Amino acid sequence: MTVASYPTGKIVQVLGAVVDIEFPQDQLPKIYDELRLKQPAIDLEQALAFEVEQHMGNNWVRCIALGATDGLQRGAEVINRGRPISVPVGPQTLGRVFNVLGQPVDNAAPITDAPLWQIHREAPILEDQTIQAEMLETGIKVIDLISAFCKRWKDRCLWRGRGWKNCDHSRVDQQYCAQTQW
């Protein structure tokens, strides 16, 4: 699609990172759609991005700006991409650093052949998930013995509730970095 064929709206209110945008009645974007600020001198992929979070009524949508809103003005045109934000996934992305829009920020070659997944999608069905506990080995005997970790435990913090002092944290961190040559 060319830029001219995307539905466009106008910014009506800016409150920090929250931006309200008005669209024509028949072109209202869906929740989680990606919007981009229309700027003639900037490529659409590099323009400020927004994500639709709420339909406000009166053809307004409330969005979150995914970048700095300094200098953003009422009346500026915004383009509806007609799709949610998608990011690359797969083995090509391992070890890479991306921003929230899935663009590499590590100054390495761009990823062109990886499949794109929407950031808002259904959770995998239970049959596709691994339920067997797998231990995460840190390589530090004290940590592995006293505070064993399971892979994929999102709520577990390395030092939380262990009674360790800051000097102990630093000492273990130094050992870990020395052993892994990090």
mmCIF file of C-alpha atoms in Angstrom:
data_model
loop_
_atom_site.group_PDB
_atom_site.id
_atom_site.type_symbol
_atom_site.label_atom_id
_atom_site.label_comp_id
_atom_site.label_asym_id
_atom_site.label_seq_id
_atom_site.Cartn_x
_atom_site.Cartn_y
_atom_site.Cartn_z
ATOM 1 C CA MET A 1 0.000 0.000 0.000
ATOM 2 C CA THR A 2 1.198 3.475 -0.736
ATOM 3 C CA VAL A 3 1.068 6.195 1.914
ATOM 4 C CA ALA A 4 -1.781 7.907 0.053
ATOM 5 C CA SER A 5 -3.999 4.798 0.281
ATOM 6 C CA TYR A 6 -3.827 4.490 4.096
ATOM 7 C CA PRO A 7 -6.715 5.995 6.095
ATOM 8 C CA THR A 8 -5.621 9.220 7.804
ATOM 9 C CA GLY A 9 -6.690 11.016 10.955
ATOM 10 C CA LYS A 10 -5.729 14.180 12.824
ATOM 11 C CA ILE A 11 -4.270 14.595 16.309
ATOM 12 C CA VAL A 12 -6.756 16.395 18.571
ATOM 13 C CA GLN A 13 -5.093 16.105 21.983
ATOM 14 C CA VAL A 14 -1.640 15.296 23.378
ATOM 15 C CA LEU A 15 -1.229 14.438 27.074
ATOM 16 C CA GLY A 16 2.356 13.228 27.447
ATOM 17 C CA ALA A 17 2.541 9.789 25.839
ATOM 18 C CA VAL A 18 -1.257 9.592 25.495
ATOM 19 C CA VAL A 19 -2.541 10.969 22.200
ATOM 20 C CA ASP A 20 -6.141 11.292 21.016
ATOM 21 C CA ILE A 21 -6.681 11.100 17.260
ATOM 22 C CA GLU A 22 -9.828 11.750 15.225
ATOM 23 C CA PHE A 23 -10.616 9.644 12.150
ATOM 24 C CA PRO A 24 -13.499 9.757 9.669
ATOM 25 C CA GLN A 25 -16.463 7.619 10.807
ATOM 26 C CA ASP A 26 -15.947 4.853 8.246
ATOM 27 C CA GLN A 27 -12.156 4.658 8.765
ATOM 28 C CA LEU A 28 -11.879 4.201 12.545
ATOM 29 C CA PRO A 29 -8.881 1.947 13.349
ATOM 30 C CA LYS A 30 -9.277 -1.231 15.387
ATOM 31 C CA ILE A 31 -7.897 -1.639 18.900
ATOM 32 C CA TYR A 32 -4.111 -2.414 18.809
ATOM 33 C CA ASP A 33 -3.726 -1.105 15.242
ATOM 34 C CA GLU A 34 -0.432 0.617 14.485
ATOM 35 C CA LEU A 35 -0.605 4.276 13.501
ATOM 36 C CA ARG A 36 2.255 6.421 12.164
ATOM 37 C CA LEU A 37 2.786 10.172 12.149
ATOM 38 C CA LYS A 38 2.665 11.435 8.562
ATOM 39 C CA GLN A 39 5.853 13.389 7.880
ATOM 40 C CA PRO A 40 6.919 14.088 4.293
ATOM 41 C CA ALA A 41 10.657 14.181 5.028
ATOM 42 C CA ILE A 42 10.735 10.924 7.043
ATOM 43 C CA ASP A 43 10.261 7.343 5.857
ATOM 44 C CA LEU A 44 7.042 5.809 7.223
ATOM 45 C CA GLU A 45 8.992 3.044 9.015
ATOM 46 C CA GLN A 46 11.024 5.669 10.922
ATOM 47 C CA ALA A 47 8.102 7.975 11.805
ATOM 48 C CA LEU A 48 6.662 8.178 15.318
ATOM 49 C CA ALA A 49 4.416 5.179 15.990
ATOM 50 C CA PHE A 50 1.227 4.956 18.033
ATOM 51 C CA GLU A 51 -0.845 2.008 19.201
ATOM 52 C CA VAL A 52 -4.632 2.321 19.477
ATOM 53 C CA GLU A 53 -5.764 1.450 23.009
ATOM 54 C CA GLN A 54 -9.351 2.716 23.222
ATOM 55 C CA HIS A 55 -12.278 3.974 21.158
ATOM 56 C CA MET A 56 -13.406 7.206 22.844
ATOM 57 C CA GLY A 57 -16.553 8.016 20.846
ATOM 58 C CA ASN A 58 -17.046 10.946 18.448
ATOM 59 C CA ASN A 59 -14.661 9.173 16.027
ATOM 60 C CA TRP A 60 -11.741 9.593 18.460
ATOM 61 C CA VAL A 61 -9.262 6.895 19.403
ATOM 62 C CA ARG A 62 -6.908 7.061 22.383
ATOM 63 C CA CYS A 63 -3.383 5.931 21.581
ATOM 64 C CA ILE A 64 -0.058 5.394 23.286
ATOM 65 C CA ALA A 65 2.897 7.061 21.570
ATOM 66 C CA LEU A 66 5.828 4.666 21.201
ATOM 67 C CA GLY A 67 8.408 7.436 21.171
ATOM 68 C CA ALA A 68 8.971 11.014 22.266
ATOM 69 C CA THR A 69 6.019 13.352 21.756
ATOM 70 C CA ASP A 70 8.075 16.552 22.003
ATOM 71 C CA GLY A 71 6.890 19.002 19.359
ATOM 72 C CA LEU A 72 3.781 16.978 18.487
ATOM 73 C CA GLN A 73 0.968 19.362 17.528
ATOM 74 C CA ARG A 74 -2.782 19.218 17.234
ATOM 75 C CA GLY A 75 -3.866 18.871 13.633
ATOM 76 C CA ALA A 76 -0.878 16.742 12.584
ATOM 77 C CA GLU A 77 -1.865 13.908 10.248
ATOM 78 C CA VAL A 78 -1.610 10.295 11.342
ATOM 79 C CA ILE A 79 -1.760 7.229 9.097
ATOM 80 C CA ASN A 80 -3.565 4.005 10.051
ATOM 81 C CA ARG A 81 -1.418 1.054 8.965
ATOM 82 C CA GLY A 82 -4.440 -1.251 9.276
ATOM 83 C CA ARG A 83 -2.568 -3.913 11.240
ATOM 84 C CA PRO A 84 -1.177 -4.462 14.734
ATOM 85 C CA ILE A 85 2.505 -4.032 15.565
ATOM 86 C CA SER A 86 4.470 -7.102 14.480
ATOM 87 C CA VAL A 87 7.984 -8.174 15.428
ATOM 88 C CA PRO A 88 10.393 -10.715 13.899
ATOM 89 C CA VAL A 89 10.712 -14.100 15.606
ATOM 90 C CA GLY A 90 12.838 -17.184 15.099
ATOM 91 C CA PRO A 91 16.463 -18.266 15.308
ATOM 92 C CA GLN A 92 17.651 -15.200 13.352
ATOM 93 C CA THR A 93 16.579 -12.967 16.248
ATOM 94 C CA LEU A 94 18.581 -14.741 18.969
ATOM 95 C CA GLY A 95 21.266 -12.500 20.414
ATOM 96 C CA ARG A 96 19.859 -9.413 18.699
ATOM 97 C CA VAL A 97 18.476 -6.246 20.307
ATOM 98 C CA PHE A 98 15.160 -4.801 19.084
ATOM 99 C CA ASN A 99 12.969 -1.867 19.989
ATOM 100 C CA VAL A 100 9.267 -2.282 20.735
ATOM 101 C CA LEU A 101 8.456 -2.030 17.014
ATOM 102 C CA GLY A 102 10.707 -4.973 16.111
ATOM 103 C CA GLN A 103 13.393 -2.810 14.504
ATOM 104 C CA PRO A 104 17.004 -3.848 15.269
ATOM 105 C CA VAL A 105 18.910 -1.321 17.376
ATOM 106 C CA ASP A 106 22.204 -3.221 17.653
ATOM 107 C CA ASN A 107 23.724 -1.792 14.434
ATOM 108 C CA ALA A 108 23.847 -5.259 12.867
ATOM 109 C CA ALA A 109 22.380 -6.226 9.511
ATOM 110 C CA PRO A 110 18.592 -5.916 9.248
ATOM 111 C CA ILE A 111 16.553 -9.109 9.506
ATOM 112 C CA THR A 112 14.636 -9.715 6.295
ATOM 113 C CA ASP A 113 13.673 -13.399 6.250
ATOM 114 C CA ALA A 114 12.244 -13.896 9.759
ATOM 115 C CA PRO A 115 8.497 -14.425 10.164
ATOM 116 C CA LEU A 116 6.597 -11.568 11.827
ATOM 117 C CA TRP A 117 4.277 -12.181 14.779
ATOM 118 C CA GLN A 118 1.820 -9.689 16.201
ATOM 119 C CA ILE A 119 2.692 -8.503 19.710
ATOM 120 C CA HIS A 120 -0.948 -8.954 20.794
ATOM 121 C CA ARG A 121 -1.918 -12.530 20.022
ATOM 122 C CA GLU A 122 -3.608 -15.472 21.658
ATOM 123 C CA ALA A 123 -1.564 -17.511 24.116
ATOM 124 C CA PRO A 124 -0.420 -20.900 22.802
ATOM 125 C CA ILE A 125 -2.728 -23.777 23.646
ATOM 126 C CA LEU A 126 -1.736 -25.865 26.651
ATOM 127 C CA GLU A 127 -0.753 -28.866 24.515
ATOM 128 C CA ASP A 128 1.923 -26.741 22.807
ATOM 129 C CA GLN A 129 3.492 -25.592 26.086
ATOM 130 C CA THR A 130 6.219 -27.462 27.957
ATOM 131 C CA ILE A 131 5.146 -28.317 31.473
ATOM 132 C CA GLN A 132 8.252 -30.211 32.553
ATOM 133 C CA ALA A 133 10.463 -28.179 34.882
ATOM 134 C CA GLU A 134 13.941 -27.574 33.467
ATOM 135 C CA MET A 135 16.686 -26.309 35.749
ATOM 136 C CA LEU A 136 18.704 -23.275 34.696
ATOM 137 C CA GLU A 137 22.370 -23.808 35.497
ATOM 138 C CA THR A 138 24.245 -20.581 36.159
ATOM 139 C CA GLY A 139 27.660 -22.237 36.407
ATOM 140 C CA ILE A 140 28.133 -20.868 39.929
ATOM 141 C CA LYS A 141 27.967 -23.769 42.378
ATOM 142 C CA VAL A 142 26.719 -21.675 45.287
ATOM 143 C CA ILE A 143 23.819 -20.268 43.269
ATOM 144 C CA ASP A 144 22.944 -23.630 41.710
ATOM 145 C CA LEU A 145 22.960 -25.318 45.138
ATOM 146 C CA ILE A 146 21.293 -22.706 47.341
ATOM 147 C CA SER A 147 19.006 -20.966 44.883
ATOM 148 C CA ALA A 148 18.191 -23.242 41.970
ATOM 149 C CA PHE A 149 16.209 -21.641 39.158
ATOM 150 C CA CYS A 150 13.743 -23.125 36.740
ATOM 151 C CA LYS A 151 13.680 -21.921 33.159
ATOM 152 C CA ARG A 152 10.726 -19.703 32.241
ATOM 153 C CA TRP A 153 9.999 -18.561 35.810
ATOM 154 C CA LYS A 154 9.107 -14.944 35.192
ATOM 155 C CA ASP A 155 8.369 -13.969 38.793
ATOM 156 C CA ARG A 156 11.632 -15.241 40.279
ATOM 157 C CA CYS A 157 14.294 -12.642 41.025
ATOM 158 C CA LEU A 158 17.884 -13.747 41.568
ATOM 159 C CA TRP A 159 18.407 -12.079 44.947
ATOM 160 C CA ARG A 160 14.869 -11.660 46.275
ATOM 161 C CA GLY A 161 14.272 -13.119 49.732
ATOM 162 C CA ARG A 162 17.660 -14.755 50.046
ATOM 163 C CA GLY A 163 19.037 -12.641 52.918
ATOM 164 C CA TRP A 164 22.014 -11.578 50.824
ATOM 165 C CA LYS A 165 23.667 -8.218 51.264
ATOM 166 C CA ASN A 166 24.736 -5.894 48.452
ATOM 167 C CA CYS A 167 28.409 -6.806 48.875
ATOM 168 C CA ASP A 168 27.492 -10.481 48.389
ATOM 169 C CA HIS A 169 25.589 -9.581 45.210
ATOM 170 C CA SER A 170 28.598 -7.733 43.837
ATOM 171 C CA ARG A 171 30.950 -10.560 44.711
ATOM 172 C CA VAL A 172 28.799 -13.187 42.990
ATOM 173 C CA ASP A 173 28.249 -10.891 39.998
ATOM 174 C CA GLN A 174 32.019 -10.409 39.646
ATOM 175 C CA GLN A 175 32.601 -14.160 39.798
ATOM 176 C CA TYR A 176 29.890 -14.811 37.252
ATOM 177 C CA CYS A 177 31.264 -12.191 34.862
ATOM 178 C CA ALA A 178 34.793 -13.512 35.284
ATOM 179 C CA GLN A 179 33.730 -17.094 34.591
ATOM 180 C CA THR A 180 31.627 -16.245 31.565
ATOM 181 C CA GLN A 181 34.109 -13.633 30.266
ATOM 182 C CA TRP A 182 31.320 -11.130 30.013
#
